[in-house]
Amino acid sequence: NAMEFNLSKPIINNHPEVRKAITYAIDTKAITKDIIGEIGQVADSIVLGISPGHVSAGFPVYDPAKSKEILAMSGWKDEDNDGVLEKGNEKLELEFITDYTRDYRNREVAQAIQAYLKKIGIKINLQIVMRGPYIDLVVNKLTHDLCIMGWQVPTNDPDWAMYTRFHSDFQNPGGWGTPCTRRADIDYVLYRAR
């Protein structure tokens, strides 16, 4: 399972510093150890380590001070002292959706992420729903800014999951491309990798 950004949402797409700050704000090692347990491991790539084509991107670094610095340097401030950062008329408030029926630990993981992000001034409106409403909200309607998504690759062939998750052909409501990447350069790399 992984937390995904929905790039069709302006606050996520237009502010790469927000995505970067979120990445530094979450202690993935603690979540893995304390919630997922011994069966889990922190991913160093979107491609499984046992799959052909795996290249490590390195492990996420937990550094909440760096998160705050990135946001402050980008103009995000808590102007009204409510604990939530603003930039102009934009509040740093995100919709986060997960289900608890596919993996019961998603609830605790999402709550932990919510707590980590609150510490750096990001308000998370968390919806924890059953699988049917999750598919409707995340896959069909793309209402989320963040979600927890999991997928299985029965063949260990990275193309099986990568193409349907990230190619532009699948980045529409009802498709499994919930990150909404829609980028020609990514499409080209995915096509060439086939």
Coordinates of N, CA, C and O in Angstrom, one line a residue:
N1 N 0.8 -1.2 0.0 CA 0.0 0.0 0.0 C 0.9 1.2 0.0 O 2.0 1.2 0.5
A2 N 0.3 2.3 -0.5 CA 1.1 3.6 -0.6 C 0.1 4.7 -0.6 O -1.0 4.6 -1.0
M3 N 0.6 5.8 0.0 CA -0.2 7.1 -0.1 C 0.1 7.7 -1.4 O 1.2 7.8 -1.9
E4 N -1.0 8.1 -2.1 CA -0.9 8.8 -3.4 C -1.4 10.2 -3.4 O -2.3 10.5 -2.7
F5 N -0.8 11.0 -4.2 CA -1.2 12.4 -4.5 C -2.1 12.3 -5.7 O -1.8 11.7 -6.7
N6 N -3.2 13.1 -5.7 CA -4.0 13.3 -6.9 C -3.6 14.6 -7.6 O -4.0 15.7 -7.2
L7 N -2.9 14.4 -8.7 CA -2.4 15.6 -9.4 C -3.4 16.4 -10.2 O -3.1 17.4 -10.8
S8 N -4.7 15.9 -10.2 CA -5.7 16.7 -10.8 C -6.3 17.8 -9.9 O -7.0 18.7 -10.3
K9 N -5.8 17.8 -8.6 CA -6.2 18.8 -7.7 C -5.2 19.9 -7.7 O -4.0 19.7 -7.5
P10 N -5.7 21.2 -7.8 CA -4.8 22.3 -7.9 C -3.7 22.4 -6.8 O -2.6 22.7 -7.1
I11 N -4.1 22.2 -5.6 CA -3.2 22.4 -4.5 C -2.1 21.4 -4.5 O -0.9 21.7 -4.2
I12 N -2.4 20.2 -5.0 CA -1.3 19.2 -5.2 C -0.5 19.4 -6.4 O 0.7 19.3 -6.4
N13 N -1.2 19.7 -7.6 CA -0.5 19.8 -8.8 C 0.3 21.1 -8.9 O 1.5 21.1 -9.4
N14 N -0.2 22.2 -8.4 CA 0.4 23.5 -8.6 C 1.5 23.8 -7.6 O 2.2 24.8 -7.7
H15 N 1.6 23.0 -6.5 CA 2.5 23.3 -5.4 C 3.4 22.1 -5.2 O 3.2 21.4 -4.2
P16 N 4.4 21.9 -6.0 CA 5.3 20.7 -5.7 C 6.0 20.8 -4.4 O 6.3 19.8 -3.8
E17 N 6.1 22.0 -3.8 CA 6.8 22.1 -2.5 C 5.9 21.5 -1.4 O 6.4 21.0 -0.4
V18 N 4.6 21.5 -1.6 CA 3.6 20.8 -0.7 C 3.9 19.3 -0.7 O 4.0 18.7 0.3
R19 N 4.0 18.7 -1.9 CA 4.2 17.3 -2.0 C 5.6 16.9 -1.4 O 5.7 15.9 -0.7
K20 N 6.6 17.7 -1.6 CA 7.9 17.5 -1.0 C 7.8 17.6 0.5 O 8.4 16.7 1.2
A21 N 7.2 18.6 1.0 CA 7.1 18.8 2.5 C 6.3 17.6 3.1 O 6.7 17.1 4.2
I22 N 5.3 17.2 2.5 CA 4.5 16.0 3.0 C 5.4 14.8 3.1 O 5.4 14.1 4.1
T23 N 6.2 14.6 2.0 CA 7.1 13.4 2.0 C 8.1 13.4 3.2 O 8.3 12.4 3.9
Y24 N 8.6 14.6 3.5 CA 9.5 14.7 4.7 C 8.8 14.6 6.0 O 9.4 14.3 7.0
A25 N 7.5 15.0 6.0 CA 6.8 15.0 7.3 C 6.3 13.7 7.9 O 6.0 13.6 9.0
I26 N 6.3 12.7 7.1 CA 5.8 11.4 7.5 C 6.9 10.4 7.8 O 7.8 10.1 7.0
D27 N 6.8 9.9 9.0 CA 7.8 8.9 9.5 C 7.4 7.5 9.0 O 6.7 6.8 9.7
T28 N 7.8 7.2 7.8 CA 7.3 5.9 7.2 C 7.9 4.7 7.9 O 7.3 3.6 8.0
K29 N 9.1 4.8 8.5 CA 9.7 3.7 9.2 C 8.9 3.4 10.5 O 8.7 2.3 10.8
A30 N 8.5 4.5 11.2 CA 7.7 4.3 12.4 C 6.3 3.7 12.1 O 5.9 2.8 12.8
I31 N 5.7 4.2 11.0 CA 4.4 3.6 10.6 C 4.6 2.1 10.3 O 3.8 1.3 10.7
T32 N 5.6 1.8 9.5 CA 5.8 0.4 9.2 C 6.1 -0.5 10.4 O 5.5 -1.5 10.6
K33 N 6.9 0.0 11.3 CA 7.3 -0.8 12.5 C 6.1 -0.9 13.5 O 5.7 -2.0 14.0
D34 N 5.4 0.2 13.7 CA 4.4 0.3 14.8 C 3.0 -0.1 14.3 O 2.2 -0.6 15.1
I35 N 2.7 0.0 13.0 CA 1.3 -0.3 12.6 C 1.3 -1.5 11.6 O 0.5 -2.4 11.8
I36 N 2.1 -1.5 10.6 CA 2.1 -2.5 9.6 C 2.7 -3.8 10.2 O 2.2 -4.9 10.0
G37 N 3.8 -3.7 11.0 CA 4.4 -4.8 11.6 C 5.4 -5.5 10.8 O 5.9 -5.0 9.8
E38 N 5.8 -6.7 11.2 CA 7.0 -7.3 10.6 C 6.8 -7.8 9.2 O 7.7 -8.0 8.4
I39 N 5.5 -7.8 8.7 CA 5.3 -8.2 7.3 C 5.5 -7.0 6.3 O 5.6 -7.2 5.1
G40 N 5.6 -5.8 6.9 CA 5.8 -4.6 6.0 C 7.2 -4.2 5.9 O 8.1 -4.6 6.6
Q41 N 7.5 -3.4 4.8 CA 8.8 -2.8 4.7 C 8.6 -1.5 4.0 O 7.7 -1.3 3.1
V42 N 9.4 -0.5 4.2 CA 9.4 0.8 3.6 C 9.9 0.6 2.2 O 10.9 0.0 1.9
A43 N 9.1 1.1 1.2 CA 9.5 1.0 -0.2 C 10.6 2.0 -0.6 O 10.5 3.1 -0.1
D44 N 11.5 1.6 -1.4 CA 12.5 2.5 -1.9 C 12.3 2.7 -3.4 O 13.1 3.4 -4.1
S45 N 11.1 2.2 -4.0 CA 10.8 2.4 -5.4 C 9.4 2.0 -5.5 O 8.8 1.2 -4.7
I46 N 8.7 2.4 -6.6 CA 7.4 2.0 -6.9 C 7.4 0.6 -7.5 O 6.4 -0.2 -7.5
V47 N 8.6 0.1 -7.9 CA 8.8 -1.2 -8.5 C 9.3 -2.1 -7.4 O 10.3 -1.7 -6.7
L48 N 8.7 -3.3 -7.2 CA 9.1 -4.2 -6.2 C 10.6 -4.6 -6.3 O 11.1 -4.7 -7.4
G49 N 11.3 -4.8 -5.2 CA 12.7 -5.1 -5.2 C 13.0 -6.4 -6.0 O 14.1 -6.6 -6.5
I50 N 12.1 -7.3 -6.0 CA 12.3 -8.6 -6.7 C 11.9 -8.5 -8.2 O 12.0 -9.5 -8.9
S51 N 11.4 -7.4 -8.6 CA 11.0 -7.3 -10.0 C 12.1 -6.8 -10.9 O 13.0 -6.1 -10.5
P52 N 12.0 -7.2 -12.2 CA 13.0 -6.7 -13.2 C 12.8 -5.2 -13.3 O 11.7 -4.7 -13.3
G53 N 13.9 -4.5 -13.5 CA 13.8 -3.1 -13.7 C 13.8 -2.3 -12.4 O 13.7 -1.0 -12.4
H54 N 13.9 -2.9 -11.2 CA 13.9 -2.2 -9.9 C 15.1 -1.3 -9.8 O 16.2 -1.8 -10.1
V55 N 14.9 -0.1 -9.5 CA 16.0 0.8 -9.2 C 15.6 1.6 -8.0 O 14.6 2.2 -7.9
S56 N 16.5 1.5 -7.0 CA 16.2 2.2 -5.7 C 16.2 3.7 -5.9 O 17.2 4.3 -6.4
A57 N 15.2 4.4 -5.4 CA 15.2 5.8 -5.4 C 15.6 6.3 -4.0 O 15.6 7.5 -3.7
G58 N 16.0 5.4 -3.1 CA 16.3 5.8 -1.8 C 15.1 5.8 -0.9 O 13.9 5.8 -1.4
F59 N 15.3 5.7 0.4 CA 14.2 5.6 1.3 C 13.7 7.0 1.7 O 14.6 7.9 1.8
P60 N 12.4 7.2 1.9 CA 12.0 8.5 2.4 C 12.7 8.9 3.7 O 12.9 8.1 4.6
V61 N 13.0 10.2 3.8 CA 13.7 10.7 5.0 C 12.7 11.4 5.9 O 12.0 12.3 5.3
Y62 N 12.6 11.1 7.1 CA 11.7 11.8 8.1 C 12.4 13.0 8.6 O 13.4 12.9 9.3
D63 N 12.0 14.2 8.3 CA 12.6 15.4 8.7 C 11.5 16.5 8.8 O 11.4 17.3 7.9
P64 N 10.7 16.5 9.8 CA 9.6 17.5 9.9 C 10.1 19.0 9.9 O 9.4 19.9 9.4
A65 N 11.3 19.2 10.4 CA 11.9 20.6 10.4 C 12.1 21.0 9.0 O 11.9 22.2 8.6
K66 N 12.6 20.1 8.1 CA 12.8 20.4 6.7 C 11.4 20.7 6.0 O 11.3 21.5 5.2
S67 N 10.4 19.9 6.4 CA 9.1 20.1 5.9 C 8.6 21.6 6.1 O 8.1 22.3 5.3
K68 N 8.8 22.0 7.4 CA 8.3 23.3 7.8 C 9.2 24.4 7.0 O 8.6 25.4 6.6
E69 N 10.4 24.1 6.9 CA 11.3 25.1 6.2 C 10.9 25.2 4.7 O 10.8 26.3 4.2
I70 N 10.6 24.1 4.1 CA 10.2 24.1 2.7 C 8.9 24.9 2.5 O 8.8 25.7 1.6
L71 N 8.0 24.7 3.4 CA 6.7 25.4 3.3 C 6.9 26.9 3.6 O 6.3 27.7 2.8
A72 N 7.7 27.2 4.6 CA 7.9 28.6 4.9 C 8.6 29.4 3.8 O 8.2 30.5 3.4
M73 N 9.6 28.7 3.2 CA 10.4 29.3 2.1 C 9.5 29.5 0.8 O 9.8 30.3 0.0
S74 N 8.4 28.7 0.8 CA 7.5 28.8 -0.4 C 6.3 29.7 -0.1 O 5.4 29.8 -0.9
G75 N 6.4 30.4 1.0 CA 5.3 31.4 1.3 C 4.1 30.9 2.1 O 3.2 31.7 2.3
W76 N 4.1 29.7 2.6 CA 3.0 29.2 3.4 C 3.2 29.6 4.8 O 4.3 29.4 5.4
K77 N 2.2 30.3 5.4 CA 2.3 30.9 6.8 C 0.9 30.7 7.4 O -0.1 30.7 6.8
D78 N 1.0 30.6 8.8 CA -0.3 30.5 9.5 C -0.7 32.0 9.9 O -0.4 32.4 11.0
E79 N -1.3 32.7 9.0 CA -1.6 34.1 9.2 C -2.7 34.3 10.3 O -2.6 35.3 11.0
D80 N -3.6 33.4 10.4 CA -4.7 33.6 11.4 C -4.6 32.8 12.7 O -5.5 32.7 13.4
N81 N -3.4 32.2 12.9 CA -3.1 31.4 14.1 C -4.1 30.3 14.4 O -4.4 30.0 15.6
D82 N -4.6 29.6 13.3 CA -5.5 28.5 13.6 C -4.8 27.2 13.4 O -5.5 26.1 13.5
G83 N -3.5 27.2 13.2 CA -2.8 25.9 13.1 C -2.7 25.4 11.7 O -2.0 24.4 11.4
V84 N -3.3 26.1 10.7 CA -3.3 25.7 9.3 C -2.7 26.7 8.5 O -3.0 27.9 8.6
L85 N -1.7 26.3 7.7 CA -1.0 27.3 6.8 C -1.8 27.8 5.7 O -2.7 27.1 5.2
E86 N -1.5 29.1 5.3 CA -2.2 29.7 4.1 C -1.1 30.3 3.2 O 0.0 30.6 3.7
K87 N -1.5 30.5 2.0 CA -0.7 31.2 1.0 C -1.7 32.0 0.2 O -2.5 31.4 -0.6
G88 N -1.8 33.3 0.4 CA -2.8 34.1 -0.2 C -4.2 33.7 0.3 O -4.4 33.6 1.5
N89 N -5.1 33.4 -0.6 CA -6.4 32.9 -0.2 C -6.5 31.4 -0.1 O -7.6 30.9 0.1
E90 N -5.4 30.7 -0.3 CA -5.5 29.2 -0.3 C -5.0 28.7 1.1 O -4.0 29.0 1.6
K91 N -5.9 27.9 1.6 CA -5.6 27.1 2.9 C -5.0 25.8 2.6 O -5.4 25.2 1.6
L92 N -4.1 25.4 3.4 CA -3.4 24.1 3.2 C -4.3 23.0 3.9 O -4.0 22.5 5.0
E93 N -5.4 22.7 3.2 CA -6.4 21.7 3.8 C -6.7 20.7 2.7 O -7.0 21.1 1.5
L94 N -6.5 19.4 3.0 CA -6.5 18.4 2.0 C -7.6 17.3 2.4 O -7.8 17.0 3.5
E95 N -8.2 16.7 1.3 CA -9.1 15.6 1.5 C -8.3 14.3 1.3 O -7.7 14.1 0.3
F96 N -8.4 13.5 2.4 CA -7.6 12.2 2.4 C -8.6 11.1 2.6 O -9.4 11.1 3.5
I97 N -8.7 10.1 1.6 CA -9.6 9.1 1.7 C -8.9 7.7 1.7 O -7.9 7.5 1.0
T98 N -9.4 6.8 2.6 CA -8.9 5.5 2.6 C -10.0 4.5 2.9 O -11.1 5.0 3.4
D99 N -9.8 3.3 2.6 CA -10.8 2.3 3.0 C -10.2 1.4 4.1 O -9.0 1.3 4.2
Y100 N -11.0 0.7 4.9 CA -10.6 -0.1 5.9 C -10.9 -1.6 5.6 O -10.5 -2.5 6.4
T101 N -11.6 -1.9 4.5 CA -12.0 -3.2 4.3 C -10.9 -4.0 3.5 O -10.8 -5.2 3.6
R102 N -10.2 -3.3 2.6 CA -9.1 -4.0 1.8 C -8.0 -4.3 2.7 O -7.4 -5.4 2.6
D103 N -7.6 -3.4 3.7 CA -6.6 -3.7 4.6 C -7.0 -2.9 5.9 O -7.0 -1.7 5.9
Y104 N -7.3 -3.6 7.0 CA -7.7 -3.0 8.2 C -6.7 -2.0 8.8 O -7.1 -1.1 9.5
R105 N -5.5 -2.1 8.4 CA -4.4 -1.2 9.0 C -4.5 0.2 8.3 O -3.9 1.1 8.8
N106 N -5.2 0.3 7.2 CA -5.3 1.6 6.5 C -5.8 2.7 7.4 O -5.4 3.8 7.3
R107 N -6.7 2.3 8.3 CA -7.3 3.3 9.2 C -6.2 3.9 10.1 O -6.1 5.1 10.2
E108 N -5.4 3.0 10.7 CA -4.4 3.5 11.6 C -3.3 4.3 10.9 O -2.8 5.3 11.3
V109 N -2.9 3.8 9.7 CA -1.9 4.5 8.9 C -2.4 5.9 8.5 O -1.7 6.8 8.6
A110 N -3.6 6.0 8.0 CA -4.2 7.3 7.6 C -4.3 8.2 8.8 O -3.9 9.4 8.7
Q111 N -4.6 7.7 10.0 CA -4.7 8.6 11.2 C -3.3 9.0 11.6 O -3.1 10.2 12.1
A112 N -2.3 8.2 11.5 CA -0.9 8.5 11.8 C -0.5 9.6 10.8 O 0.2 10.6 11.2
I113 N -0.7 9.5 9.5 CA -0.4 10.5 8.5 C -1.0 11.8 8.8 O -0.4 12.9 8.8
Q114 N -2.3 11.7 9.2 CA -3.0 13.0 9.6 C -2.4 13.7 10.7 O -2.2 14.9 10.7
A115 N -1.9 12.9 11.7 CA -1.3 13.5 12.9 C 0.1 14.1 12.5 O 0.4 15.2 13.0
Y116 N 0.9 13.4 11.7 CA 2.2 14.0 11.2 C 2.0 15.3 10.5 O 2.7 16.2 10.7
L117 N 1.0 15.3 9.6 CA 0.8 16.5 8.8 C 0.2 17.7 9.6 O 0.5 18.9 9.3
K118 N -0.5 17.4 10.6 CA -1.0 18.5 11.5 C 0.1 19.2 12.1 O 0.1 20.4 12.3
K119 N 1.2 18.5 12.5 CA 2.3 19.1 13.1 C 3.1 20.1 12.2 O 3.8 20.9 12.7
I120 N 2.9 20.0 10.9 CA 3.6 21.0 10.0 C 2.6 22.0 9.5 O 2.9 22.8 8.6
G121 N 1.3 22.0 9.9 CA 0.4 23.0 9.5 C -0.5 22.6 8.4 O -1.1 23.5 7.7
I122 N -0.7 21.3 8.1 CA -1.6 20.8 7.0 C -2.8 20.2 7.7 O -2.7 19.3 8.4
K123 N -4.0 20.7 7.4 CA -5.2 20.1 7.9 C -5.6 19.0 6.9 O -5.8 19.2 5.7
I124 N -5.9 17.9 7.5 CA -6.4 16.7 6.8 C -7.8 16.4 7.1 O -8.1 16.2 8.3
N125 N -8.7 16.4 6.1 CA -10.1 16.0 6.3 C -10.1 14.5 5.9 O -10.0 14.2 4.7
L126 N -10.1 13.6 6.9 CA -9.9 12.2 6.7 C -11.3 11.5 6.6 O -12.1 11.7 7.5
Q127 N -11.4 10.8 5.5 CA -12.6 9.9 5.3 C -12.2 8.5 5.3 O -11.3 8.1 4.4
I128 N -12.7 7.7 6.2 CA -12.4 6.2 6.3 C -13.7 5.5 5.9 O -14.6 5.6 6.7
V129 N -13.7 4.9 4.8 CA -14.9 4.3 4.3 C -14.8 2.9 3.9 O -13.7 2.4 3.8
M130 N -15.9 2.2 3.6 CA -15.8 0.8 3.1 C -15.4 0.9 1.6 O -15.3 1.9 1.0
R131 N -15.1 -0.3 1.1 CA -14.5 -0.4 -0.3 C -15.4 0.2 -1.4 O -14.9 0.9 -2.3
G132 N -16.7 -0.1 -1.3 CA -17.6 0.4 -2.4 C -17.5 2.0 -2.5 O -17.3 2.5 -3.6
P133 N -17.8 2.7 -1.4 CA -17.7 4.1 -1.4 C -16.3 4.6 -1.8 O -16.1 5.7 -2.4
Y134 N -15.3 3.9 -1.3 CA -13.9 4.3 -1.6 C -13.7 4.3 -3.2 O -13.2 5.2 -3.7
I135 N -14.1 3.2 -3.8 CA -13.9 3.1 -5.3 C -14.7 4.3 -5.9 O -14.2 4.9 -6.9
D136 N -15.9 4.5 -5.5 CA -16.7 5.6 -6.0 C -16.0 7.0 -5.9 O -15.9 7.7 -6.8
L137 N -15.5 7.3 -4.7 CA -14.9 8.6 -4.4 C -13.5 8.8 -5.0 O -13.2 9.8 -5.6
V138 N -12.7 7.7 -5.0 CA -11.3 7.8 -5.4 C -11.2 7.5 -6.9 O -10.5 8.2 -7.6
V139 N -11.7 6.4 -7.3 CA -11.5 5.9 -8.7 C -12.5 6.6 -9.7 O -12.1 7.1 -10.7
N140 N -13.8 6.6 -9.3 CA -14.8 7.1 -10.2 C -14.9 8.7 -10.2 O -15.1 9.3 -11.3
K141 N -14.8 9.3 -9.0 CA -15.0 10.7 -8.9 C -13.8 11.6 -8.7 O -13.8 12.8 -8.8
L142 N -12.7 10.9 -8.3 CA -11.4 11.6 -8.1 C -11.5 12.8 -7.1 O -11.0 13.9 -7.3
T143 N -12.3 12.6 -6.0 CA -12.6 13.7 -5.1 C -11.4 13.9 -4.1 O -11.5 14.9 -3.4
H144 N -10.5 13.1 -4.1 CA -9.4 13.1 -3.0 C -8.2 14.0 -3.5 O -8.0 14.2 -4.6
D145 N -7.5 14.5 -2.5 CA -6.2 15.1 -2.7 C -5.1 14.0 -2.4 O -4.1 13.9 -3.1
L146 N -5.4 13.2 -1.4 CA -4.5 12.1 -1.0 C -5.4 10.8 -0.8 O -6.6 10.9 -0.4
C147 N -4.8 9.7 -1.1 CA -5.5 8.4 -0.8 C -4.5 7.4 -0.5 O -3.3 7.5 -0.7
I148 N -4.9 6.3 0.2 CA -4.1 5.1 0.3 C -4.6 4.1 -0.7 O -5.7 3.8 -0.8
M149 N -3.6 3.7 -1.6 CA -4.0 2.8 -2.7 C -3.0 1.6 -2.6 O -1.9 1.8 -2.3
G150 N -3.6 0.5 -2.8 CA -2.7 -0.7 -2.9 C -3.0 -1.5 -4.2 O -4.1 -1.4 -4.7
W151 N -2.0 -2.1 -4.7 CA -2.2 -3.0 -5.8 C -1.3 -4.1 -5.7 O -0.2 -4.1 -5.2
Q152 N -1.7 -5.2 -6.3 CA -0.9 -6.4 -6.3 C -0.4 -6.7 -7.7 O -1.1 -6.5 -8.7
V153 N 0.8 -7.2 -7.8 CA 1.4 -7.5 -9.1 C 1.7 -9.0 -9.1 O 2.7 -9.4 -8.6
P154 N 0.7 -9.8 -9.5 CA 0.9 -11.3 -9.4 C 2.0 -11.9 -10.2 O 2.5 -12.9 -9.8
T155 N 2.5 -11.2 -11.2 CA 3.6 -11.7 -12.0 C 5.0 -11.1 -11.7 O 6.0 -11.5 -12.2
N156 N 5.0 -10.1 -10.8 CA 6.2 -9.4 -10.5 C 6.7 -8.6 -11.7 O 7.8 -8.0 -11.7
D157 N 5.9 -8.5 -12.8 CA 6.3 -7.7 -13.9 C 5.8 -6.3 -13.7 O 4.6 -6.0 -13.5
P158 N 6.7 -5.3 -13.5 CA 6.3 -4.0 -13.2 C 5.3 -3.3 -14.2 O 4.5 -2.5 -13.8
D159 N 5.4 -3.7 -15.5 CA 4.5 -3.1 -16.4 C 3.0 -3.4 -16.1 O 2.2 -2.5 -16.4
W160 N 2.7 -4.5 -15.5 CA 1.4 -4.9 -15.2 C 0.7 -3.8 -14.3 O -0.5 -3.5 -14.6
A161 N 1.4 -3.2 -13.4 CA 0.8 -2.2 -12.5 C 1.2 -0.8 -13.0 O 0.3 0.1 -12.9
M162 N 2.4 -0.6 -13.5 CA 2.8 0.7 -13.8 C 2.0 1.4 -15.0 O 1.7 2.5 -14.9
Y163 N 1.8 0.6 -16.0 CA 1.1 1.1 -17.2 C -0.3 1.6 -16.8 O -0.7 2.7 -17.2
T164 N -1.0 0.7 -16.2 CA -2.4 1.1 -15.8 C -2.5 2.1 -14.7 O -3.6 2.7 -14.6
R165 N -1.5 2.3 -14.0 CA -1.5 3.3 -12.9 C -1.1 4.7 -13.4 O -1.6 5.7 -12.9
F166 N -0.2 4.8 -14.4 CA 0.5 6.0 -14.7 C 0.3 6.5 -16.1 O 0.6 7.6 -16.4
H167 N -0.1 5.6 -17.1 CA -0.2 6.1 -18.4 C -1.4 6.9 -18.6 O -2.5 6.7 -17.9
S168 N -1.4 8.0 -19.4 CA -2.5 8.9 -19.6 C -3.8 8.3 -20.0 O -4.8 8.8 -19.7
D169 N -3.7 7.2 -20.7 CA -4.9 6.5 -21.1 C -5.8 6.0 -20.0 O -7.0 5.8 -20.1
F170 N -5.2 5.9 -18.8 CA -5.9 5.4 -17.6 C -6.2 6.5 -16.6 O -6.6 6.2 -15.5
Q171 N -5.9 7.8 -16.9 CA -6.0 8.9 -16.0 C -7.3 9.6 -16.0 O -7.4 10.8 -15.8
N172 N -8.4 8.9 -16.2 CA -9.7 9.5 -16.2 C -10.6 8.9 -15.1 O -10.3 7.8 -14.7
P173 N -11.6 9.6 -14.7 CA -12.5 9.0 -13.8 C -13.0 7.6 -14.2 O -13.3 7.4 -15.4
G174 N -12.9 6.7 -13.3 CA -13.3 5.3 -13.7 C -12.1 4.4 -14.1 O -12.2 3.2 -14.1
G175 N -11.0 5.1 -14.3 CA -9.8 4.3 -14.6 C -8.9 4.2 -13.4 O -9.2 4.8 -12.4
W176 N -7.9 3.3 -13.4 CA -7.2 3.1 -12.2 C -6.0 4.0 -12.0 O -5.2 3.9 -11.2
G177 N -5.9 5.0 -12.9 CA -4.8 6.0 -12.8 C -5.1 7.1 -11.8 O -5.2 8.3 -12.2
T178 N -5.4 6.8 -10.6 CA -5.8 7.8 -9.6 C -4.8 8.8 -9.3 O -5.1 9.9 -8.7
P179 N -3.4 8.7 -9.6 CA -2.5 9.8 -9.4 C -2.8 10.9 -10.4 O -2.3 12.0 -10.2
C180 N -3.5 10.6 -11.5 CA -3.8 11.6 -12.5 C -2.6 12.3 -13.1 O -2.5 13.5 -13.2
T181 N -1.6 11.5 -13.5 CA -0.3 12.1 -14.0 C -0.4 12.8 -15.3 O 0.1 13.9 -15.5
R182 N -1.0 12.2 -16.3 CA -1.2 12.8 -17.6 C 0.0 13.5 -18.1 O 0.0 14.7 -18.3
R183 N 1.1 12.8 -18.3 CA 2.4 13.5 -18.8 C 2.9 12.6 -20.0 O 3.1 11.4 -19.9
A184 N 3.2 13.3 -21.1 CA 3.7 12.7 -22.3 C 5.0 12.0 -22.1 O 5.3 10.9 -22.6
D185 N 5.9 12.6 -21.2 CA 7.2 12.0 -21.0 C 7.1 10.7 -20.2 O 7.8 9.7 -20.5
I186 N 6.1 10.6 -19.3 CA 5.9 9.4 -18.6 C 5.3 8.3 -19.5 O 5.7 7.2 -19.5
D187 N 4.3 8.8 -20.3 CA 3.7 7.9 -21.3 C 4.8 7.2 -22.2 O 4.8 6.0 -22.5
Y188 N 5.7 8.1 -22.7 CA 6.8 7.6 -23.6 C 7.6 6.5 -22.9 O 7.9 5.5 -23.4
V189 N 8.1 6.8 -21.7 CA 8.9 5.9 -20.9 C 8.2 4.6 -20.7 O 8.7 3.5 -20.9
L190 N 6.9 4.6 -20.3 CA 6.1 3.4 -20.1 C 6.0 2.6 -21.3 O 6.1 1.4 -21.3
Y191 N 5.7 3.3 -22.5 CA 5.6 2.6 -23.7 C 6.9 2.0 -24.1 O 6.9 0.8 -24.6
R192 N 8.0 2.6 -24.0 CA 9.3 2.1 -24.4 C 9.7 0.9 -23.5 O 10.4 0.0 -24.0
A193 N 9.3 0.9 -22.3 CA 9.6 -0.1 -21.3 C 8.9 -1.4 -21.7 O 9.3 -2.5 -21.3
R194 N 7.8 -1.4 -22.4 CA 7.1 -2.5 -22.8 C 7.9 -3.4 -23.8 O 7.9 -4.5 -24.0

